[in-house]
Amino acid sequence: MKFVLTSWGSRGDVEPCAAVGRELLRRGHEVHVAVPPDLVAFVESVGLTAVAYGADMHTTMEALRNFWACLFRSPWRVRTLLTRFLAAWTLITRCRRELSATLTSLADGADLMFTGLPFEQPNANIAEYYDIPLATLHWLPARANGHLLPGVPAPLLRSAMTMVWSLVGLLMMRLDRRQRRELGLPKASGPSPRRSAERGSLEIQAYDEVCFPGLAAEWVQWKAQRPFVGSLTMELPTDTDDEVASWIAAGTPPIYFGFGSMPQCSAVDSAAETVAMIAAACTQLGDRALICSSWGDFDNVPHPDHVKVVRTVNFAAAFPACRAVVHHGGAGTTAAGLRAGVPTLILWTLPDQPIHGAQVKRLGLGTMRRLSAATQQSLVDDLRSILTPEYARRAREFAGRMSKPADSVTNAADLLESLASARSITRVTGRRRSRVRAATTSPARARGDPGRCQCRSGWGRRSASARWCPPGCGSAWAGRR
């Protein structure tokens, strides 16, 4: 079978997609992946075929960082806020346009499309156009629910999430209508989540249900459509594994510090000041620090002997050997820390990251703070609060309830295979029925009249809103519904 996978975001956003793609490829399927240009090499390094679309993620994330920084720090600067929003919006709309053009070609003949939450709707439109199933990867509970944020009344939270999806729909309405018009699809009605549910799209929850207590019970009616599989990762080795392992073994367990692979809203003005703050805090605590510098330029930054700075870190290998992990609250990094069974301090930078921080705090596994509000003293106080036997015990116990990475990837691939296989059987049956109808009702079409669509996608259409065949097939049936 042919699978088309798309992902947009940082390496942490792309890796789950690549993990599933690699498993599908191992099982003998044809796999194609579409990612931002600066992540093509990463996807290809694990043996997958990749194509690029949109702008580099560093460029896009920098624009988003500038907007969010202005929104949080000086929201009264309306003109600056609007300018930064338009700069980010221009890049995002470019990505969406290029994604649509890329996938319209790439998805021809596919049995299933698999995508992340960003740009879910353009993927859904193309899946509808080709009448193939769509599966979406959710790294947090994105659909309306009452358990996303602890302390918020459930009815209020559900209403707020429903309203957010409505606002997203309004923001994207013009782009969505343009794409559907170009594909020859009718105007869509209703918010994106409802349309996805009506089409029977699979929404894979790539996190453990124990991380959001009560959510599985609330979504029991969606159990088959929203399965929990756990965080998806390949646990890839890095060039620094031996170096890091040797350094850790030479002393007391360190505290890990890292803030993702993209430029973030830093708590300080420079890499040197960041290292100095971490070093000073760890000196006060009497601990060593392991810093992953993939998010900044640390090449010429001096650091004391109790601080180790490396470009990359293998979370699966290093985290279990640490006393605690301090990071930005990305979904993948948070899951790696919880699986390692060590306390967590989340210093968040982007709006989705406090969600993970709030759950970590609720579960008694760590605490959180906004990165730009962190100081040397707050860092010391936060770390002292979680570097206790009670936090360590709870973290170890919780790790035993988390899914295993290999099982998560296997389960996700099983779900995609099952969905694609079921729909393929339905489509084959539909083609046979279409051939019987064509032969008995239209001798000209049965003889292979030029007006009859001969391409694969022209057989067995079941959706009233789908085209009979894609543009360019040369048939008089092209674009007919």
Short mmCIF file of C-alpha atoms in Angstrom, two decimals:
data_model
loop_
_atom_site.label_atom_id
_atom_site.label_comp_id
_atom_site.label_asym_id
_atom_site.label_seq_id
_atom_site.Cartn_x
_atom_site.Cartn_y
_atom_site.Cartn_z
CA MET A 1 0.00 0.00 0.00
CA LYS A 2 1.00 3.61 -0.52
CA PHE A 3 1.12 5.96 2.46
CA VAL A 4 1.63 9.74 2.23
CA LEU A 5 2.83 11.39 5.44
CA THR A 6 3.09 15.12 6.07
CA SER A 7 4.46 17.04 9.01
CA TRP A 8 5.13 20.70 9.80
CA GLY A 9 7.12 21.93 12.76
CA SER A 10 10.41 21.37 14.53
CA ARG A 11 12.35 18.11 14.55
CA GLY A 12 10.32 17.08 17.60
CA ASP A 13 7.14 17.51 15.54
CA VAL A 14 8.53 15.63 12.53
CA GLU A 15 10.11 12.69 14.36
CA PRO A 16 6.78 10.98 15.29
CA CYS A 17 5.77 11.08 11.63
CA ALA A 18 9.15 9.68 10.58
CA ALA A 19 8.96 6.97 13.25
CA VAL A 20 5.67 5.67 11.89
CA GLY A 21 6.86 6.04 8.30
CA ARG A 22 9.98 4.00 8.99
CA GLU A 23 7.87 1.22 10.55
CA LEU A 24 5.51 1.19 7.56
CA LEU A 25 8.50 1.06 5.21
CA ARG A 26 9.92 -1.87 7.20
CA ARG A 27 6.64 -3.70 6.63
CA GLY A 28 7.04 -3.36 2.87
CA HIS A 29 4.79 -0.40 2.12
CA GLU A 30 5.49 2.55 -0.17
CA VAL A 31 6.01 5.64 2.00
CA HIS A 32 6.35 9.29 0.94
CA VAL A 33 6.95 12.13 3.40
CA ALA A 34 6.48 15.90 2.93
CA VAL A 35 8.29 18.17 5.41
CA PRO A 36 9.82 21.68 5.59
CA PRO A 37 13.08 22.08 3.57
CA ASP A 38 15.46 22.10 6.54
CA LEU A 39 14.10 18.75 7.79
CA VAL A 40 14.33 16.80 4.54
CA ALA A 41 17.85 15.61 5.38
CA PHE A 42 16.72 14.33 8.78
CA VAL A 43 13.85 12.33 7.27
CA GLU A 44 16.09 10.93 4.53
CA SER A 45 18.70 9.95 7.13
CA VAL A 46 16.30 7.32 8.53
CA GLY A 47 15.72 5.80 5.09
CA LEU A 48 12.53 7.56 3.97
CA THR A 49 11.77 9.39 0.72
CA ALA A 50 11.07 13.07 1.45
CA VAL A 51 9.95 16.14 -0.47
CA ALA A 52 10.08 19.75 0.74
CA TYR A 53 7.40 22.42 0.94
CA GLY A 54 7.19 25.93 2.42
CA ALA A 55 9.91 27.93 4.15
CA ASP A 56 12.61 26.67 6.50
CA MET A 57 11.23 26.07 9.99
CA HIS A 58 13.89 28.26 11.58
CA THR A 59 12.60 31.20 9.53
CA THR A 60 8.97 30.48 10.37
CA MET A 61 9.62 29.83 14.06
CA GLU A 62 11.61 33.02 14.36
CA ALA A 63 8.62 34.97 12.99
CA LEU A 64 6.27 33.17 15.38
CA ARG A 65 8.65 33.76 18.28
CA ASN A 66 8.68 37.49 17.57
CA PHE A 67 4.89 37.60 17.50
CA TRP A 68 4.37 35.64 20.72
CA ALA A 69 7.11 37.60 22.50
CA CYS A 70 5.37 40.87 21.62
CA LEU A 71 1.96 39.47 22.60
CA PHE A 72 3.16 38.35 26.04
CA ARG A 73 5.53 41.22 26.83
CA SER A 74 3.91 44.30 25.27
CA PRO A 75 0.41 43.58 23.93
CA TRP A 76 -0.38 47.31 23.94
CA ARG A 77 2.02 47.83 21.01
CA VAL A 78 -0.76 47.12 18.53
CA ARG A 79 1.07 48.25 15.39
CA THR A 80 4.14 46.15 16.18
CA LEU A 81 1.94 43.21 17.12
CA LEU A 82 0.05 43.44 13.83
CA THR A 83 3.24 43.73 11.80
CA ARG A 84 4.74 40.65 13.43
CA PHE A 85 1.51 38.71 13.02
CA LEU A 86 1.39 39.51 9.31
CA ALA A 87 5.02 38.45 8.90
CA ALA A 88 4.28 35.05 10.47
CA TRP A 89 0.96 34.72 8.64
CA THR A 90 2.64 35.29 5.27
CA LEU A 91 5.02 32.39 5.88
CA ILE A 92 2.24 30.11 7.14
CA THR A 93 -0.02 30.77 4.15
CA ARG A 94 2.92 30.15 1.82
CA CYS A 95 3.49 26.79 3.51
CA ARG A 96 -0.17 25.92 3.14
CA ARG A 97 -0.28 26.79 -0.56
CA GLU A 98 2.87 24.82 -1.32
CA LEU A 99 1.66 21.89 0.78
CA SER A 100 -1.57 21.75 -1.19
CA ALA A 101 0.25 21.78 -4.52
CA THR A 102 2.75 19.14 -3.35
CA LEU A 103 0.16 16.78 -1.90
CA THR A 104 -2.22 17.02 -4.84
CA SER A 105 0.48 15.34 -6.87
CA LEU A 106 2.00 13.14 -4.16
CA ALA A 107 -1.29 11.65 -2.92
CA ASP A 108 -2.39 10.40 -6.34
CA GLY A 109 -2.79 6.63 -5.97
CA ALA A 110 -2.28 6.71 -2.18
CA ASP A 111 -4.22 4.42 0.15
CA LEU A 112 -4.00 6.72 3.18
CA MET A 113 -2.78 10.16 4.25
CA PHE A 114 -1.25 10.77 7.68
CA THR A 115 -0.60 14.26 9.02
CA GLY A 116 0.01 16.28 12.16
CA LEU A 117 -2.38 18.88 13.58
CA PRO A 118 -0.84 21.85 11.73
CA PHE A 119 -2.40 22.01 8.25
CA GLU A 120 -4.79 19.19 9.08
CA GLN A 121 -7.56 20.76 7.00
CA PRO A 122 -5.69 21.08 3.67
CA ASN A 123 -4.71 17.43 4.05
CA ALA A 124 -8.35 16.57 4.75
CA ASN A 125 -9.46 18.37 1.58
CA ILE A 126 -7.01 16.41 -0.55
CA ALA A 127 -8.01 13.15 1.14
CA GLU A 128 -11.63 13.97 0.34
CA TYR A 129 -10.68 14.81 -3.24
CA TYR A 130 -9.04 11.40 -3.75
CA ASP A 131 -11.60 9.64 -1.53
CA ILE A 132 -8.94 8.10 0.69
CA PRO A 133 -8.85 7.90 4.50
CA LEU A 134 -7.07 10.47 6.63
CA ALA A 135 -5.34 9.92 9.96
CA THR A 136 -4.21 12.81 12.13
CA LEU A 137 -1.52 12.79 14.81
CA HIS A 138 -2.50 14.62 18.02
CA TRP A 139 0.30 15.20 20.55
CA LEU A 140 -2.14 16.67 23.08
CA PRO A 141 -5.96 16.52 23.53
CA ALA A 142 -6.89 18.96 20.75
CA ARG A 143 -10.61 18.19 20.52
CA ALA A 144 -13.05 19.74 23.00
CA ASN A 145 -12.74 18.15 26.42
CA GLY A 146 -12.86 19.05 30.10
CA HIS A 147 -9.40 17.76 31.10
CA LEU A 148 -6.94 19.82 29.08
CA LEU A 149 -6.12 22.23 31.91
CA PRO A 150 -6.49 21.27 35.58
CA GLY A 151 -8.41 23.75 37.71
CA VAL A 152 -10.63 25.02 34.88
CA PRO A 153 -14.31 23.96 35.10
CA ALA A 154 -14.97 21.27 32.50
CA PRO A 155 -17.99 22.96 30.83
CA LEU A 156 -16.07 26.22 30.50
CA LEU A 157 -13.04 24.42 29.05
CA ARG A 158 -15.14 22.54 26.48
CA SER A 159 -16.85 25.75 25.41
CA ALA A 160 -13.55 27.58 25.14
CA MET A 161 -11.98 24.83 23.01
CA THR A 162 -15.03 24.71 20.74
CA MET A 163 -14.79 28.48 20.31
CA VAL A 164 -11.07 28.27 19.51
CA TRP A 165 -11.74 25.77 16.73
CA SER A 166 -14.46 28.06 15.37
CA LEU A 167 -12.01 30.98 15.36
CA VAL A 168 -9.38 28.88 13.60
CA GLY A 169 -11.99 27.96 11.01
CA LEU A 170 -12.85 31.62 10.43
CA LEU A 171 -9.16 32.52 10.16
CA MET A 172 -8.54 29.78 7.61
CA MET A 173 -11.89 30.04 5.80
CA ARG A 174 -10.62 32.01 2.82
CA LEU A 175 -7.67 29.67 2.27
CA ASP A 176 -9.85 26.61 2.76
CA ARG A 177 -12.46 27.78 0.25
CA ARG A 178 -9.78 28.62 -2.27
CA GLN A 179 -8.24 25.17 -2.03
CA ARG A 180 -11.59 23.41 -2.27
CA ARG A 181 -12.53 25.52 -5.27
CA GLU A 182 -9.25 24.61 -7.01
CA LEU A 183 -9.92 20.93 -6.29
CA GLY A 184 -13.48 21.17 -7.53
CA LEU A 185 -14.95 20.32 -4.13
CA PRO A 186 -18.16 21.91 -2.86
CA LYS A 187 -18.10 24.51 -0.09
CA ALA A 188 -17.64 22.92 3.30
CA SER A 189 -19.92 23.63 6.22
CA GLY A 190 -19.16 23.31 9.90
CA PRO A 191 -15.91 23.38 11.89
CA SER A 192 -12.97 21.18 10.99
CA PRO A 193 -13.31 18.72 13.93
CA ARG A 194 -16.92 17.95 13.02
CA ARG A 195 -16.10 17.43 9.37
CA SER A 196 -13.25 15.08 10.31
CA ALA A 197 -15.57 13.08 12.56
CA GLU A 198 -18.19 12.81 9.82
CA ARG A 199 -15.61 11.45 7.36
CA GLY A 200 -14.50 8.86 9.90
CA SER A 201 -10.96 10.22 10.11
CA LEU A 202 -8.65 8.53 12.62
CA GLU A 203 -7.25 10.83 15.31
CA ILE A 204 -4.26 9.08 16.88
CA GLN A 205 -3.53 10.41 20.37
CA ALA A 206 0.27 10.33 20.53
CA TYR A 207 0.51 10.60 24.29
CA ASP A 208 -0.37 8.34 27.20
CA GLU A 209 -3.88 8.54 28.59
CA VAL A 210 -2.45 8.50 32.14
CA CYS A 211 -1.01 11.97 31.43
CA PHE A 212 -4.56 13.38 31.27
CA PRO A 213 -6.58 11.59 33.98
CA GLY A 214 -10.27 11.29 33.15
CA LEU A 215 -9.91 12.05 29.46
CA ALA A 216 -10.36 8.46 28.25
CA ALA A 217 -13.62 8.17 30.19
CA GLU A 218 -14.92 11.43 28.72
CA TRP A 219 -14.07 10.27 25.20
CA VAL A 220 -15.37 6.72 25.57
CA GLN A 221 -17.76 7.18 22.63
CA TRP A 222 -14.76 8.15 20.48
CA LYS A 223 -12.60 5.24 21.66
CA ALA A 224 -12.22 3.69 18.21
CA GLN A 225 -11.63 7.02 16.46
CA ARG A 226 -9.27 8.52 19.08
CA PRO A 227 -6.99 5.68 20.23
CA PHE A 228 -4.18 6.40 22.69
CA VAL A 229 -0.82 5.02 21.57
CA GLY A 230 1.76 7.02 23.54
CA SER A 231 4.54 9.32 22.36
CA LEU A 232 6.17 8.31 19.07
CA THR A 233 9.95 8.41 18.86
CA MET A 234 12.81 6.55 17.20
CA GLU A 235 15.23 6.95 20.13
CA LEU A 236 18.02 7.62 17.64
CA PRO A 237 21.63 7.48 18.82
CA THR A 238 23.75 10.62 18.50
CA ASP A 239 27.43 11.35 17.90
CA THR A 240 27.79 12.47 21.52
CA ASP A 241 26.37 9.36 23.22
CA ASP A 242 29.72 7.96 24.36
CA GLU A 243 31.01 11.37 25.38
CA VAL A 244 27.90 12.12 27.45
CA ALA A 245 27.82 8.66 29.04
CA SER A 246 31.48 8.94 30.03
CA TRP A 247 30.98 12.40 31.55
CA ILE A 248 27.90 11.30 33.51
CA ALA A 249 29.69 8.21 34.85
CA ALA A 250 32.62 10.33 36.06
CA GLY A 251 30.57 12.18 38.68
CA THR A 252 27.22 12.60 40.40
CA PRO A 253 24.00 12.43 38.35
CA PRO A 254 23.55 15.79 36.57
CA ILE A 255 20.52 17.95 35.84
CA TYR A 256 19.64 18.14 32.16
CA PHE A 257 18.87 21.51 30.51
CA GLY A 258 17.55 21.91 26.96
CA PHE A 259 14.99 24.07 25.19
CA GLY A 260 14.17 22.35 21.90
CA SER A 261 15.70 22.53 18.45
CA MET A 262 14.29 25.90 17.38
CA PRO A 263 15.05 29.50 18.42
CA GLN A 264 12.98 30.31 21.47
CA CYS A 265 12.05 33.26 23.66
CA SER A 266 15.13 33.17 25.85
CA ALA A 267 15.08 34.06 29.51
CA VAL A 268 18.34 35.93 29.05
CA ASP A 269 19.97 37.95 26.28
CA SER A 270 22.73 35.61 25.20
CA ALA A 271 23.97 32.03 25.23
CA ALA A 272 26.81 33.05 27.56
CA GLU A 273 24.37 34.47 30.11
CA THR A 274 22.18 31.36 29.83
CA VAL A 275 25.13 29.09 30.64
CA ALA A 276 26.25 31.41 33.44
CA MET A 277 22.79 31.37 35.03
CA ILE A 278 22.54 27.56 34.85
CA ALA A 279 26.09 27.14 36.17
CA ALA A 280 25.48 29.48 39.08
CA ALA A 281 22.19 27.79 39.99
CA CYS A 282 23.78 24.34 39.93
CA THR A 283 26.70 25.60 42.04
CA GLN A 284 24.22 26.70 44.71
CA LEU A 285 22.55 23.30 44.57
CA GLY A 286 25.82 21.36 44.47
CA ASP A 287 24.85 19.64 41.21
CA ARG A 288 26.31 19.21 37.74
CA ALA A 289 24.58 20.43 34.57
CA LEU A 290 24.25 18.76 31.17
CA ILE A 291 23.20 21.37 28.59
CA CYS A 292 21.92 20.50 25.11
CA SER A 293 22.70 23.50 22.91
CA SER A 294 20.72 22.57 19.78
CA TRP A 295 18.51 25.63 20.29
CA GLY A 296 21.35 28.21 20.29
CA ASP A 297 24.95 29.01 19.41
CA PHE A 298 27.14 27.84 22.29
CA ASP A 299 30.31 27.06 20.36
CA ASN A 300 32.48 29.74 21.95
CA VAL A 301 30.76 29.99 25.32
CA PRO A 302 33.05 29.29 28.29
CA HIS A 303 31.69 27.09 31.06
CA PRO A 304 32.99 25.68 34.37
CA ASP A 305 34.00 22.06 34.93
CA HIS A 306 30.68 21.03 36.48
CA VAL A 307 28.83 22.01 33.28
CA LYS A 308 28.86 19.92 30.11
CA VAL A 309 27.60 21.46 26.84
CA VAL A 310 26.83 19.24 23.83
CA ARG A 311 25.00 19.85 20.57
CA THR A 312 22.72 16.80 20.74
CA VAL A 313 21.53 14.40 23.43
CA ASN A 314 19.95 10.96 23.19
CA PHE A 315 17.08 11.39 25.65
CA ALA A 316 16.46 7.67 26.04
CA ALA A 317 20.07 7.08 27.09
CA ALA A 318 20.81 10.23 29.12
CA PHE A 319 17.58 11.09 30.95
CA PRO A 320 17.44 8.01 33.22
CA ALA A 321 20.94 8.90 34.47
CA CYS A 322 19.93 12.48 35.45
CA ARG A 323 18.54 13.81 38.74
CA ALA A 324 15.98 15.96 36.93
CA VAL A 325 15.24 17.36 33.47
CA VAL A 326 14.64 21.04 32.69
CA HIS A 327 13.17 21.80 29.27
CA HIS A 328 10.68 23.85 27.22
CA GLY A 329 7.73 21.48 27.56
CA GLY A 330 7.62 20.05 24.05
CA ALA A 331 5.45 16.96 23.75
CA GLY A 332 8.29 14.59 22.84
CA THR A 333 10.73 15.90 25.45
CA THR A 334 8.07 15.83 28.16
CA ALA A 335 7.23 12.21 27.35
CA ALA A 336 10.93 11.26 27.34
CA GLY A 337 11.37 12.76 30.81
CA LEU A 338 8.31 10.99 32.19
CA ARG A 339 9.39 7.67 30.68
CA ALA A 340 12.82 8.13 32.28
CA GLY A 341 11.23 8.39 35.72
CA VAL A 342 12.89 11.63 36.85
CA PRO A 343 11.33 14.91 38.11
CA THR A 344 10.61 17.62 35.52
CA LEU A 345 10.88 21.41 35.46
CA ILE A 346 9.19 22.95 32.41
CA LEU A 347 10.26 26.46 31.41
CA TRP A 348 7.76 27.06 28.63
CA THR A 349 8.00 29.45 25.69
CA LEU A 350 5.10 28.72 23.30
CA PRO A 351 1.35 28.58 24.09
CA ASP A 352 0.89 24.80 23.88
CA GLN A 353 3.76 24.01 26.27
CA PRO A 354 2.06 25.17 29.52
CA ILE A 355 -0.51 22.43 28.90
CA HIS A 356 2.18 19.80 29.46
CA GLY A 357 3.58 21.80 32.36
CA ALA A 358 0.18 22.01 34.07
CA GLN A 359 -0.32 18.25 33.83
CA VAL A 360 3.19 17.53 35.14
CA LYS A 361 2.47 19.79 38.10
CA ARG A 362 -0.98 18.27 38.65
CA LEU A 363 0.46 14.75 38.71
CA GLY A 364 3.08 15.74 41.27
CA LEU A 365 5.96 14.99 38.91
CA GLY A 366 7.44 18.49 38.67
CA THR A 367 6.61 22.15 38.23
CA MET A 368 6.67 24.86 35.57
CA ARG A 369 7.41 28.51 34.89
CA ARG A 370 7.57 30.74 31.84
CA LEU A 371 11.15 30.78 30.54
CA SER A 372 11.33 34.56 30.10
CA ALA A 373 10.33 34.97 33.77
CA ALA A 374 13.07 32.64 35.04
CA THR A 375 15.98 33.99 37.08
CA GLN A 376 18.90 32.35 38.81
CA GLN A 377 17.05 32.41 42.13
CA SER A 378 13.77 31.13 40.70
CA LEU A 379 15.68 28.34 38.98
CA VAL A 380 17.29 27.35 42.29
CA ASP A 381 13.96 27.48 44.13
CA ASP A 382 12.11 25.45 41.48
CA LEU A 383 14.79 22.78 41.35
CA ARG A 384 14.97 22.51 45.15
CA SER A 385 11.21 21.97 45.25
CA ILE A 386 11.36 18.94 42.91
CA LEU A 387 14.73 17.42 43.92
CA THR A 388 13.16 15.57 46.84
CA PRO A 389 12.67 11.86 47.55
CA GLU A 390 8.90 12.22 47.17
CA TYR A 391 9.13 13.67 43.66
CA ALA A 392 11.70 11.06 42.68
CA ARG A 393 9.48 8.23 43.97
CA ARG A 394 6.37 9.50 42.17
CA ALA A 395 8.34 9.95 38.94
CA ARG A 396 9.66 6.36 39.09
CA GLU A 397 6.20 4.96 39.76
CA PHE A 398 4.62 7.00 36.96
CA ALA A 399 7.26 5.84 34.47
CA GLY A 400 6.02 2.29 34.96
CA ARG A 401 2.58 3.36 33.71
CA MET A 402 3.90 4.94 30.51
CA SER A 403 3.89 3.11 27.18
CA LYS A 404 7.10 1.73 25.68
CA PRO A 405 8.36 3.66 22.61
CA ALA A 406 8.57 0.57 20.39
CA ASP A 407 5.02 -0.47 21.33
CA SER A 408 3.72 3.02 20.57
CA VAL A 409 5.18 3.02 17.06
CA THR A 410 3.96 -0.52 16.38
CA ASN A 411 0.44 0.29 17.55
CA ALA A 412 0.28 3.47 15.44
CA ALA A 413 1.44 1.60 12.32
CA ASP A 414 -1.11 -1.17 13.00
CA LEU A 415 -3.90 1.42 13.14
CA LEU A 416 -2.87 3.01 9.84
CA GLU A 417 -2.56 -0.36 8.14
CA SER A 418 -5.99 -1.46 9.36
CA LEU A 419 -7.67 1.76 8.21
CA ALA A 420 -5.99 1.70 4.80
CA SER A 421 -6.76 -1.99 4.28
CA ALA A 422 -10.42 -1.59 5.22
CA ARG A 423 -10.90 1.35 2.87
CA SER A 424 -8.99 -0.38 0.08
CA ILE A 425 -11.39 -3.34 0.25
CA THR A 426 -14.33 -0.96 0.13
CA ARG A 427 -12.89 0.89 -2.85
CA VAL A 428 -12.15 -2.34 -4.76
CA THR A 429 -15.74 -3.49 -4.18
CA GLY A 430 -16.93 -0.10 -5.37
CA ARG A 431 -14.86 -0.36 -8.55
CA ARG A 432 -16.31 -3.75 -9.38
CA ARG A 433 -19.83 -2.46 -8.92
CA SER A 434 -19.01 0.58 -11.07
CA ARG A 435 -17.73 -1.66 -13.86
CA VAL A 436 -20.93 -3.75 -13.77
CA ARG A 437 -23.11 -0.63 -13.93
CA ALA A 438 -21.04 0.84 -16.78
CA ALA A 439 -21.23 -2.38 -18.84
CA THR A 440 -24.99 -2.79 -18.42
CA THR A 441 -26.11 0.81 -18.81
CA SER A 442 -23.74 2.30 -21.37
CA PRO A 443 -22.28 0.16 -24.16
CA ALA A 444 -20.13 3.08 -25.32
CA ARG A 445 -18.54 3.45 -21.88
CA ALA A 446 -18.11 -0.34 -21.62
CA ARG A 447 -16.17 -0.32 -24.92
CA GLY A 448 -13.72 2.21 -23.46
CA ASP A 449 -15.19 5.34 -25.00
CA PRO A 450 -12.77 8.33 -24.66
CA GLY A 451 -15.31 10.05 -22.42
CA ARG A 452 -14.95 7.31 -19.82
CA CYS A 453 -12.46 7.84 -17.01
CA GLN A 454 -9.80 5.12 -17.13
CA CYS A 455 -7.58 6.27 -14.23
CA ARG A 456 -7.46 4.42 -10.96
CA SER A 457 -9.13 7.16 -8.93
CA GLY A 458 -12.10 7.28 -11.28
CA TRP A 459 -13.55 3.95 -10.07
CA GLY A 460 -15.88 3.40 -7.15
CA ARG A 461 -16.47 6.95 -5.98
CA ARG A 462 -18.76 6.86 -2.97
CA SER A 463 -18.68 10.47 -1.76
CA ALA A 464 -21.13 12.82 -3.44
CA SER A 465 -18.63 15.65 -2.96
CA ALA A 466 -15.67 13.85 -4.54
CA ARG A 467 -14.47 14.20 -8.11
CA TRP A 468 -14.63 11.28 -10.47
CA CYS A 469 -10.99 11.75 -11.35
CA PRO A 470 -8.11 14.19 -10.77
CA PRO A 471 -7.26 17.05 -13.12
CA GLY A 472 -5.10 16.10 -16.06
CA CYS A 473 -6.41 12.57 -16.59
CA GLY A 474 -7.58 13.64 -20.06
CA SER A 475 -11.05 12.19 -19.67
CA ALA A 476 -14.32 13.99 -20.24
CA TRP A 477 -15.17 12.79 -16.76
CA ALA A 478 -12.42 14.92 -15.19
CA GLY A 479 -13.88 17.16 -12.55
CA ARG A 480 -17.41 15.72 -12.78
CA ARG A 481 -19.26 14.85 -9.61
#
